[in-house]
Every structure is written in C-alpha cells, then in structure tokens.
Short mmCIF file of C-alpha atoms (C1' of nucleotides) in Angstrom, two decimals:
data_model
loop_
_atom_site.label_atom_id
_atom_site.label_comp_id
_atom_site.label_asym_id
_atom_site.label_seq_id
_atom_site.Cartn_x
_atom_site.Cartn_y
_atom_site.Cartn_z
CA UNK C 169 -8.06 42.95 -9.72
CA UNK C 170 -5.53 41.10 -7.63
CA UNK C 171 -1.60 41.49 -7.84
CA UNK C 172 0.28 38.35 -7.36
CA UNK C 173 2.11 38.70 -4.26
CA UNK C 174 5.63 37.55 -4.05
CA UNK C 175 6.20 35.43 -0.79
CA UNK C 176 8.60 32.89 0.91
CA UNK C 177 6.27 29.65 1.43
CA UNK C 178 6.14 28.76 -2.26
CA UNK C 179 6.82 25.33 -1.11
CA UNK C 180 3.27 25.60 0.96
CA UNK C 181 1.49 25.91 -2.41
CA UNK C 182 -1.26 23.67 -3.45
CA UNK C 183 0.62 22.98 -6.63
CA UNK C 184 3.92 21.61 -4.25
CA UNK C 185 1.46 20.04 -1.55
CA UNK C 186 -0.50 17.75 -4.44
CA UNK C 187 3.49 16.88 -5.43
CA UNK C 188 4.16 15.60 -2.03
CA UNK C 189 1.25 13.66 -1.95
CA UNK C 190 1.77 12.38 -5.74
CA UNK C 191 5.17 11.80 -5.64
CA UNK C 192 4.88 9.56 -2.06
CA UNK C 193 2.05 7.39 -4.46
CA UNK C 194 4.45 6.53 -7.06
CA UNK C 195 7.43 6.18 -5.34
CA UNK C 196 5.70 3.95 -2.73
CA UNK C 197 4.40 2.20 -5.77
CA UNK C 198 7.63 1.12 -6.88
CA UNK C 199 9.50 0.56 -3.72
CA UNK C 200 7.07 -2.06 -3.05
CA UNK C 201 7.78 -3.82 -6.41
CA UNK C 202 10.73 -5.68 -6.41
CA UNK C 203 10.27 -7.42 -3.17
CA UNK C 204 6.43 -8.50 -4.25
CA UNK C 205 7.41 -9.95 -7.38
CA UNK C 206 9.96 -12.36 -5.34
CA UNK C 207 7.55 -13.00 -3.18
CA UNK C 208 4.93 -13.39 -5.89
CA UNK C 209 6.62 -17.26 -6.09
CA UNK C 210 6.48 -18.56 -2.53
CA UNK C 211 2.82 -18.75 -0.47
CA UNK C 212 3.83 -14.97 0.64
CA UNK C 213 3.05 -11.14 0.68
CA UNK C 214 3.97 -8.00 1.56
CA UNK C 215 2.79 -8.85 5.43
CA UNK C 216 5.34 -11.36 5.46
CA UNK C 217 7.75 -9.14 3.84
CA UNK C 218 6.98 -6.81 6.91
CA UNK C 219 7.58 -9.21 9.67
CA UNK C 220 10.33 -10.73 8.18
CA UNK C 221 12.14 -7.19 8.08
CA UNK C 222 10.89 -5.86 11.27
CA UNK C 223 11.85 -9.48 13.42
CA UNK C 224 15.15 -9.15 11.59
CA UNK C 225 16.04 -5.45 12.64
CA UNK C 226 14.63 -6.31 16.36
CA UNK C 227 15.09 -9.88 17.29
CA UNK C 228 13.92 -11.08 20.43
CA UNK C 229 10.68 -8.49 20.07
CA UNK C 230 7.76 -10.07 21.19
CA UNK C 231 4.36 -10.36 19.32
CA UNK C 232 3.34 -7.19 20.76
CA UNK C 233 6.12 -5.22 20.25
CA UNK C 234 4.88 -6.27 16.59
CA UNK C 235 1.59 -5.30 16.53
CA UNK C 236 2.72 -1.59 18.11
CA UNK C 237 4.98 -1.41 15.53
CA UNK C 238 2.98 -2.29 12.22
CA UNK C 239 -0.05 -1.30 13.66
CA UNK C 240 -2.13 -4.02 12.51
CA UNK C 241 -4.78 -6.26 14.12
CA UNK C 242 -3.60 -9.75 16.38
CA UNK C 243 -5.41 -11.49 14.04
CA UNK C 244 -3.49 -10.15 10.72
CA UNK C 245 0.13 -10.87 12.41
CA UNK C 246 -1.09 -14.32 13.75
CA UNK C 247 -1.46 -15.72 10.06
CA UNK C 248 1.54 -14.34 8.65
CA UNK C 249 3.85 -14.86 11.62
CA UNK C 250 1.97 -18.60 12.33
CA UNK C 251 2.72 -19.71 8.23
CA UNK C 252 6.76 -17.97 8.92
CA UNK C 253 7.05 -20.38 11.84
CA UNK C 254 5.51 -23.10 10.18
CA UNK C 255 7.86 -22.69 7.00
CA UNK C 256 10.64 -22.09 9.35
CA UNK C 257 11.70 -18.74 8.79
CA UNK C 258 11.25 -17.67 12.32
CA UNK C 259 11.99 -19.17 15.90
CA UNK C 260 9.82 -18.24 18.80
CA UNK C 261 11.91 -18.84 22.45
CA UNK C 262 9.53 -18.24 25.56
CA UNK C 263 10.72 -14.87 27.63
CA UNK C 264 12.80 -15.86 30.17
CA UNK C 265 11.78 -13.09 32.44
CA UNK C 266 7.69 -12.93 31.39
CA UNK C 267 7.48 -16.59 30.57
CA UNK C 268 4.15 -15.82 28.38
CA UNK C 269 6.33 -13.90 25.86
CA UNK C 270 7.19 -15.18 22.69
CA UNK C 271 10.63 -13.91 22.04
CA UNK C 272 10.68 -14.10 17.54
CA UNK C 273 13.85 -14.48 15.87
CA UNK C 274 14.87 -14.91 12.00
CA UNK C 275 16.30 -18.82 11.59
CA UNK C 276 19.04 -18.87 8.80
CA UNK C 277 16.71 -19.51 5.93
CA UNK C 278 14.50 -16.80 7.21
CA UNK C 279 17.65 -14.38 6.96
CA UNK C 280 18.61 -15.52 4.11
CA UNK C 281 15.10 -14.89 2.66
CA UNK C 282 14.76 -11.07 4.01
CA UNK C 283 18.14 -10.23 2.85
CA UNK C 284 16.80 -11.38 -0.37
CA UNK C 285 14.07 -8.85 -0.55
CA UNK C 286 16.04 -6.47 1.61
CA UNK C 287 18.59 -6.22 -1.37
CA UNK C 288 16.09 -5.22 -3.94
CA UNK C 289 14.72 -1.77 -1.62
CA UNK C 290 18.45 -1.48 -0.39
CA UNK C 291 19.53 -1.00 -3.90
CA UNK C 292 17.10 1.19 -5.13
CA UNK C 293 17.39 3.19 -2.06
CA UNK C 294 21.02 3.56 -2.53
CA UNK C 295 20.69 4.57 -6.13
CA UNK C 296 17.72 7.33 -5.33
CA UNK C 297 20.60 8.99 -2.23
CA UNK C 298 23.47 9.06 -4.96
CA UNK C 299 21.23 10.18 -7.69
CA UNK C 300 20.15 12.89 -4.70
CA UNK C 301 23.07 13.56 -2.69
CA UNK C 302 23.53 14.10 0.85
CA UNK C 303 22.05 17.34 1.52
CA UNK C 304 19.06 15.55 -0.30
CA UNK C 305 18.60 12.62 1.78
CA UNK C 306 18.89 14.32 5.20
CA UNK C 307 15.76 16.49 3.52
CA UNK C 308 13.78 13.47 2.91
CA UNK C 309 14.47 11.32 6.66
CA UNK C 310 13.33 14.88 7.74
CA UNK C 311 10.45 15.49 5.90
CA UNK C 312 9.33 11.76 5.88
CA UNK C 313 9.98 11.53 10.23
CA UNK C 314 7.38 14.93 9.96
CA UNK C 315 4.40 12.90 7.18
CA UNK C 316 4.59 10.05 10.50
CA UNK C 317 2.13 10.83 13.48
CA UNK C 318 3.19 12.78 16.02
CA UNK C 319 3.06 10.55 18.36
CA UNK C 320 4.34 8.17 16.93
CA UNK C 321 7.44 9.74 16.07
CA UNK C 322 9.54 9.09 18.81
CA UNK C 323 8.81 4.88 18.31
CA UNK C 324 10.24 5.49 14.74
CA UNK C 325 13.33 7.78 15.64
CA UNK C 326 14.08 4.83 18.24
CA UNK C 327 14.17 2.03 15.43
CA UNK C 328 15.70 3.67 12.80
CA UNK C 329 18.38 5.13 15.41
CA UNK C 330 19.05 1.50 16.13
CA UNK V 6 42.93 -5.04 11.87
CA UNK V 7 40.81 -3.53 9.73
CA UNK V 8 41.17 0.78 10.61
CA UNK V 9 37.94 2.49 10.33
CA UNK V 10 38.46 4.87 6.84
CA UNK V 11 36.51 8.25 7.06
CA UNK V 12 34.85 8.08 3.63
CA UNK V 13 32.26 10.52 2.01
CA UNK V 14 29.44 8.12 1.30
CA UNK V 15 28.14 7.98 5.03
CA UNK V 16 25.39 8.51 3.84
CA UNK V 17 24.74 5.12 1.79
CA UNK V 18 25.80 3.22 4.83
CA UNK V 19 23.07 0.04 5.21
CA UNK V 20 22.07 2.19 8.11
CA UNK V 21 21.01 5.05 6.25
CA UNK V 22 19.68 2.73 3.37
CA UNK V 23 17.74 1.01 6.25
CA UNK V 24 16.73 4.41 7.70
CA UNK V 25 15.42 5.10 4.19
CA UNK V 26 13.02 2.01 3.81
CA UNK V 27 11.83 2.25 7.24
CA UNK V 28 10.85 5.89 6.99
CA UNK V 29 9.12 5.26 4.02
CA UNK V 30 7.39 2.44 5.58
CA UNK V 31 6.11 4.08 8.31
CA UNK V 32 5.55 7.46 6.48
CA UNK V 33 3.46 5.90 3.94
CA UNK V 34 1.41 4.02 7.18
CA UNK V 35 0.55 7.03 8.33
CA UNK V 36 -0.09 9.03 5.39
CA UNK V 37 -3.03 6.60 4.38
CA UNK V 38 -4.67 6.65 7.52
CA UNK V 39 -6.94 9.38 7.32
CA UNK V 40 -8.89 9.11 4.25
CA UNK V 41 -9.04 5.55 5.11
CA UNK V 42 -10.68 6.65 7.96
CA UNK V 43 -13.15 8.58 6.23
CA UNK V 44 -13.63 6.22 3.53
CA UNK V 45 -14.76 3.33 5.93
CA UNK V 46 -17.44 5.22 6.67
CA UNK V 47 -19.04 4.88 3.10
CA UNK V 48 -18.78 1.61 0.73
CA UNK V 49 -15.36 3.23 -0.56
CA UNK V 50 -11.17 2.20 0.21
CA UNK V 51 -8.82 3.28 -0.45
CA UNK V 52 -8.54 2.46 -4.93
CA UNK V 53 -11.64 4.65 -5.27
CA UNK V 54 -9.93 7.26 -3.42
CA UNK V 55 -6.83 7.25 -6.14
CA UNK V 56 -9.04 6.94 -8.73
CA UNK V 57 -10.85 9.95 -7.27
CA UNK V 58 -7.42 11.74 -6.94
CA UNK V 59 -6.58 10.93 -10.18
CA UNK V 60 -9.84 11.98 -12.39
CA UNK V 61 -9.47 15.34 -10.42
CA UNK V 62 -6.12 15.88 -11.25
CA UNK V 63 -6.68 14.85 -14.95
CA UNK V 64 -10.43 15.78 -15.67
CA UNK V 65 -11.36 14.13 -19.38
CA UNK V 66 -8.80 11.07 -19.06
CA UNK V 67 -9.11 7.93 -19.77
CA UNK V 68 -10.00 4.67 -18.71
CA UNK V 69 -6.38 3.65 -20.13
CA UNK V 70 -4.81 6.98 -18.57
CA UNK V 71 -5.56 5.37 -15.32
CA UNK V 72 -4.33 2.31 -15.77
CA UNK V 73 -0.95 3.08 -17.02
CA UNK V 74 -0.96 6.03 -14.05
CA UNK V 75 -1.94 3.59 -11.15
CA UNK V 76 -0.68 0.51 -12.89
CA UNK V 77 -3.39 -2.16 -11.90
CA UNK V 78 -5.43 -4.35 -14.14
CA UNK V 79 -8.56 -3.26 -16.09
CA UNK V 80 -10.59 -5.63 -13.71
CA UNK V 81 -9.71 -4.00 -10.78
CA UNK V 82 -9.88 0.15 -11.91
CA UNK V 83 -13.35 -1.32 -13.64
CA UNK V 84 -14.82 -2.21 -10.47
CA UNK V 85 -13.99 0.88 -8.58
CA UNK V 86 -14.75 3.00 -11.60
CA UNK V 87 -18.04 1.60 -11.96
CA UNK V 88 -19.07 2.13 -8.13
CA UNK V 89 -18.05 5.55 -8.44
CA UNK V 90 -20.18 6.24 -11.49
CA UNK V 91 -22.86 4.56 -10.12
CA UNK V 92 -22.80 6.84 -7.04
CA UNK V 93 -22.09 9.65 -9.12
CA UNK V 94 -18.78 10.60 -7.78
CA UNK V 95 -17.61 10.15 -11.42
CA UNK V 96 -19.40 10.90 -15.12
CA UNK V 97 -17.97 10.05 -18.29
CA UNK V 98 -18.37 11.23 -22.12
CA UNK V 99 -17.79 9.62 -24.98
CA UNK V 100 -14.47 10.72 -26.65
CA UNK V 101 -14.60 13.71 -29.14
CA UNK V 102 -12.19 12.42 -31.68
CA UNK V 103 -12.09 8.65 -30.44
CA UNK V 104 -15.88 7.44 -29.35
CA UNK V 105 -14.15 4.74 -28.07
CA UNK V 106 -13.03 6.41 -25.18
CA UNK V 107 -14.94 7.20 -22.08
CA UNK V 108 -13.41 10.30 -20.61
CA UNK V 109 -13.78 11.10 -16.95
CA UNK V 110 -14.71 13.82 -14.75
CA UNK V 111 -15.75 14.52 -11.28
CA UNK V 112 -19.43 15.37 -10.45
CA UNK V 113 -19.92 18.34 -8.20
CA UNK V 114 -20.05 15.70 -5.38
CA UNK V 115 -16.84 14.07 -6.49
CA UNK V 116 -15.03 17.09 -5.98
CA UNK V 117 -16.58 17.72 -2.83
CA UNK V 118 -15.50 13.92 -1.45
CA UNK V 119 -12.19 14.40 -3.37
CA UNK V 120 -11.45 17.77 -1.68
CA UNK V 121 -12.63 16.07 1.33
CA UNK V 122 -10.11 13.30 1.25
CA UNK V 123 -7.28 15.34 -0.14
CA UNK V 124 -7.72 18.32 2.83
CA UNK V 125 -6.24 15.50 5.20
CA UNK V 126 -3.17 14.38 3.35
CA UNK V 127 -2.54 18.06 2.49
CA UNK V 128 -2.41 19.22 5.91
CA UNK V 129 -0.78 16.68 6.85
CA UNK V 130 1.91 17.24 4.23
CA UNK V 131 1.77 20.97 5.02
CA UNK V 132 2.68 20.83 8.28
CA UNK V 133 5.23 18.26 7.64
CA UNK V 134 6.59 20.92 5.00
CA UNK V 135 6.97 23.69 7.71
CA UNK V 136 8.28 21.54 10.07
CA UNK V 137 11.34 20.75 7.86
CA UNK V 138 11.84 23.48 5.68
CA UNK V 139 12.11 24.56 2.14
CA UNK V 140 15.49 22.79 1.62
CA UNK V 141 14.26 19.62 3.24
CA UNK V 142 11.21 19.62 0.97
CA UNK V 143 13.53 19.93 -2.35
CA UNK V 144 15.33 16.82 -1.12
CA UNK V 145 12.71 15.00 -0.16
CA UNK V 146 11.04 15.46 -3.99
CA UNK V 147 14.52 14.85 -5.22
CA UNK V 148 14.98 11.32 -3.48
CA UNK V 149 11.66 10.45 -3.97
CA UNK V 150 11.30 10.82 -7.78
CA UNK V 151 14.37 8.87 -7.98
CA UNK V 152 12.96 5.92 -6.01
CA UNK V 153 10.44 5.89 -8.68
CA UNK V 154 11.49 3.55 -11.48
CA UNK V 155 13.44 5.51 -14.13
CA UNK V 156 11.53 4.83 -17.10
CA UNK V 157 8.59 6.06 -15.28
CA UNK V 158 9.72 9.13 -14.10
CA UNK V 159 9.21 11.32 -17.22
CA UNK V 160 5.12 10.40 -16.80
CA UNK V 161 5.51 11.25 -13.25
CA UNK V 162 7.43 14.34 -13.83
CA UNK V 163 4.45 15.43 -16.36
CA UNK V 164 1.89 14.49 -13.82
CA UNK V 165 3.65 16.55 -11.09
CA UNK V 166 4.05 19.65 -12.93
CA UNK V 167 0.97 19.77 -14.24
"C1'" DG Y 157 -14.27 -3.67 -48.14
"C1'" DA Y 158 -12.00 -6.96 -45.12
"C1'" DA Y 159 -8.93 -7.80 -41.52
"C1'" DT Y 160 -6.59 -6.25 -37.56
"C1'" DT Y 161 -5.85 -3.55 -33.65
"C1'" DT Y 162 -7.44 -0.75 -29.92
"C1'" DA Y 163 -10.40 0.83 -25.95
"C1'" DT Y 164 -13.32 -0.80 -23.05
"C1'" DG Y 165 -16.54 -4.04 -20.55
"C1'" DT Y 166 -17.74 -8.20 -18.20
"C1'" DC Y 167 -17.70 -12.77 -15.95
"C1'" DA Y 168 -15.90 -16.26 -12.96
"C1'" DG Y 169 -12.57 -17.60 -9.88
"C1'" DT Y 170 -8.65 -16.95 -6.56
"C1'" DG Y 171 -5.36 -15.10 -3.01
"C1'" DT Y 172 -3.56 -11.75 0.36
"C1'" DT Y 173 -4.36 -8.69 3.81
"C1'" DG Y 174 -6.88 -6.29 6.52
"C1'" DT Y 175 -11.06 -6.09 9.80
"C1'" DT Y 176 -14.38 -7.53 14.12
"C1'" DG Y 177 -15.88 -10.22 17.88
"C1'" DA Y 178 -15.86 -13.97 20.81
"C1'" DC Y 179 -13.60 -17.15 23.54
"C1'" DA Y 180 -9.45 -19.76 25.70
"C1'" DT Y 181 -5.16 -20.33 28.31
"C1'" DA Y 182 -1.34 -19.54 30.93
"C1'" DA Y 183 1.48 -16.48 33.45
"C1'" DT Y 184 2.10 -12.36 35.98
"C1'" DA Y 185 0.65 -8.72 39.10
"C1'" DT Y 186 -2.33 -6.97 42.77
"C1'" DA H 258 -7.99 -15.12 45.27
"C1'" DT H 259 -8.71 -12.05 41.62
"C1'" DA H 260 -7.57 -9.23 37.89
"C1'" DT H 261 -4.76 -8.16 34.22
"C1'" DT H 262 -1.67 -9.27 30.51
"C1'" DA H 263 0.38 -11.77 26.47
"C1'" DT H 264 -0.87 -14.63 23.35
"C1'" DG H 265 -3.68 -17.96 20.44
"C1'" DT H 266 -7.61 -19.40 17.86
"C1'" DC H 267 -11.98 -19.61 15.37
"C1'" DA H 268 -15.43 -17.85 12.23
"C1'" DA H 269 -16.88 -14.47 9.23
"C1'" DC H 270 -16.33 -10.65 6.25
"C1'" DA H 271 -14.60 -6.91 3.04
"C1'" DA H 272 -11.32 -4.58 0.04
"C1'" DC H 273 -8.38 -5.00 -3.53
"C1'" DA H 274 -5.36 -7.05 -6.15
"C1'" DC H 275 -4.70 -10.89 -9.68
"C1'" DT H 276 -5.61 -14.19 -14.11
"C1'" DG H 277 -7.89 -15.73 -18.08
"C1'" DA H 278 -11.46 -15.79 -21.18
"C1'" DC H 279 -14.72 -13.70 -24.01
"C1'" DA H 280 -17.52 -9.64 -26.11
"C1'" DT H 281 -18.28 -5.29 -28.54
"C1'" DA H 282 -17.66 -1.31 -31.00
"C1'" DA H 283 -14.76 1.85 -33.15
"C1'" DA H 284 -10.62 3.01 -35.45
"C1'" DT H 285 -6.85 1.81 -38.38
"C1'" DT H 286 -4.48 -0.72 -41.85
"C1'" DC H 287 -4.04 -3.55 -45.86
#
DNA sequence: GAATTTATGTCAGTGTTGTTGACATAATAT
DNA sequence: ATATTATGTCAACAACACTGACATAAATTC
C-alpha cells in the first residue's frame, strides 16, 4: 500500500497542470469577445484586430516585421492588411533607406478604430489586475513570458518592454 | 507643469494593461501550436481537440454540457462530434434518467489521442510552472479566472476543481 | 390526453482565417 | 551580372465558426 507523500511541487500536479491549461481556454475565450462582437459589424475579424494592434504599438514596421511577429503566412497578412489599406485604416510609406519596404502606419480612423477594440481588452485587463493585485499580475507576465517559446521569448520581452 | 505623482497603481498603467494583452496574445500562439501540429497530421483541428479535452475531463456529459462549456453553436460541436464518433475517438449512451441525452465518453483510443495531445500543453505548462514559481503560478490562476467573464466563473471554478 | 418544451440532429449556405505553391517585380547586395 | 530580399498576387483548399430552418423523440406541463 502506498503512503501519500507530502512534497513541495504541489503546483506540478496533474490536477494544477489541467488548470493552467483550462483556465488559459476560457480566459482566452473571453478576452477575445468584446473586440469580435465590434468587429462582428464592419467586413472584419480578429486578423484585422491583430494588425491593427500590432501596426499601432510599432509603426513604421514593415510587412515582415509582421509576419515574424504574428507568425502567420504572407498570404494571410496580405488580405487583411490589403482590405485595412483599402478602407483606409492604414498608410504604407516606402523605406527610405530599403526603398522595397513598406513602412505601415495607423491613419486617424484606423486609430480611432483600434482604440475602440483596444478599450474593451484594456478594461477587462485592468479589472482582472485589481481584482488580482500586484503581486498577482507580476505572477501571470511571468508565467505567461514562460507558456511562449523559448525562442521566441526575447522578440516578446522586446515589444512588451516597448 | 504637470509633476510626475508616485502612485500605487503602477501596475494598471496602459503599459502594463498592454503588457497583459500582448502576453496573452502571444502565450496563447504558442500554447496551441503543438497539438495543432499533431492534429494536422490526421483529418482533426483544433475543435475536435477541445471537444476531446472536454469529454475526458467530463466522461458521461452532454451534448448541451459542451456547448454551454465551449460556447459555440450546435452546428459546429455537431460536426466535430460526429467525426469523432465516427472514428471512434468518442462513444455515446443514451441517458439513464433522460433518453434524450447522448452522454459521452472516450474510447480507449480517445484517451490515447487525448493523452497524446494533452502531454504537450502539459509539459509545456510544467516547465513554464518551474520556471516561475509557486507564487507566480497562484497569480497567474488568480488574473486569469478574473479575465474570464464573471458570470462564468462559478462554471469555470467547478470545472477547474474538479 | 393534448400541448409545450427540451435535447438533439440535420441541411444548406456563408464568412473569416489559416494553409500551400507558383509566379512576378523591383530593389538591394554580392 | 547575378543572386538574394521584400513584397505582391493568383488560385485553390481546409478548418471552424456562424445563421436559419426544419425534424424527431422524449419529457414535462396543463
């Protein structure tokens, strides 16, 4: 017969992994509602969303720059970012130094638009930390910068360091 | 001139509230990527790997269990539902008390696919655990479940503790 | 017993987002 | 002069979500 053995890694139990993996489900689940539902009413979708945000927090990336950052094929980013530019939400200035660069920025409606959807994670965000508290939060940036690949961490501690 | 006040909310600044979403963003990104991985390599994605996770985690529920628990329409759990029981991932019986019901369990190869799937998240999650620490791992369920919307965080609460 | 509600299934159509692969162009680097 | 790079474009496809309508069988209510 076997004695239950007291021991420190309680967190490393199947029972706490499964609520890591649950709990990033749901909450993922949810963070991504608000914004779809607004954009549920224009001609976009949570790619959009993504470009809008990312070409807002970097402006002047480049298509590339994209693509390394949300991972996705040429062909994905082309559509979304080709109907933002068409609907002029975004600007794209050739590089001045690598003339083949397309340098993308967010034109006032498109800002106005992603601080729109922006609002709706900002606020649930902020309601999730002060629910939390500090101590909290700095728990979750640390555990969440750990879920991302390893080698990929150092791209993501550079834009959310920004 | 506007003096810079120390204040005790730093950490609800829009750059930790940005830190936030991005994190999440490209946690989640990565945390998907290897069961899709092994999922492309069969006629599967990544629904039929929640509903998977799902009738595991809650042998005998039902087809309305999953639909309030995943929250998509009857159309689309039907058509992943009814691949898996038609590879026999997934068999269902005929409610005890209700006939109406179909309750769900895994076949023996369910489990074995589910396990499969699951083994990647979980060590990724494991090491991501270590990495950060017991503390870090409280906070990080403790921001996350409040992300979650708050009338749904009693059914994830008795999911989680299951 | 009849009427209603519930649990589930199914069909047809649509939209977004991802994929691959092939090919094109212009600019930069070697 | 040639190769590489940054980007664009076209066609095709698959997964996964949606809506709306209709069907059936069982349970519940009047």
């Amino acid at each position: 017969m076997q004695r239950k053995l007291p021991h420190s890694n309680l967190y490393l139990r199947e029972e706490e992994l499964r609520r890591g993996v649950e709990l990033l489900y749901f909450a993922y689940r949810d963070f991504t509602r608000d914004p779809d539902e607004i954009l549920a009413e224009s001609r976009f979708g949570r790619a959009h969303h993504r470009v809008l945000y990312f070409v807002g927090r970097n402006p002047g990336t480049t298509v590339s720059g994209l693509l390394s950052l949300l991972r996705i094929t040429k062909q994905s980013l082309s559509r979304v970012l080709g109907q933002l530019v068409e609907d002029g939400y975004i600007t794209q200035e050739s590089g001045l130094e690598d003339r083949r660069q397309r340098l993308l920025y967010l034109t006032d409606k498109g800002q106005a638009f992603e601080k729109e959807l922006f609002a709706t994670q900002r606020d649930r965000v902020a309601e999730a930390y002060k629910r939390a508290g500090p101590e909290a939060v700095a728990g979750f940036w640390e555990v969440l910068l750990n879920i991302v690949d390893a080698e990929e961490r150092d791209t993501v501690l550079r834009q959310i360091e920004k």
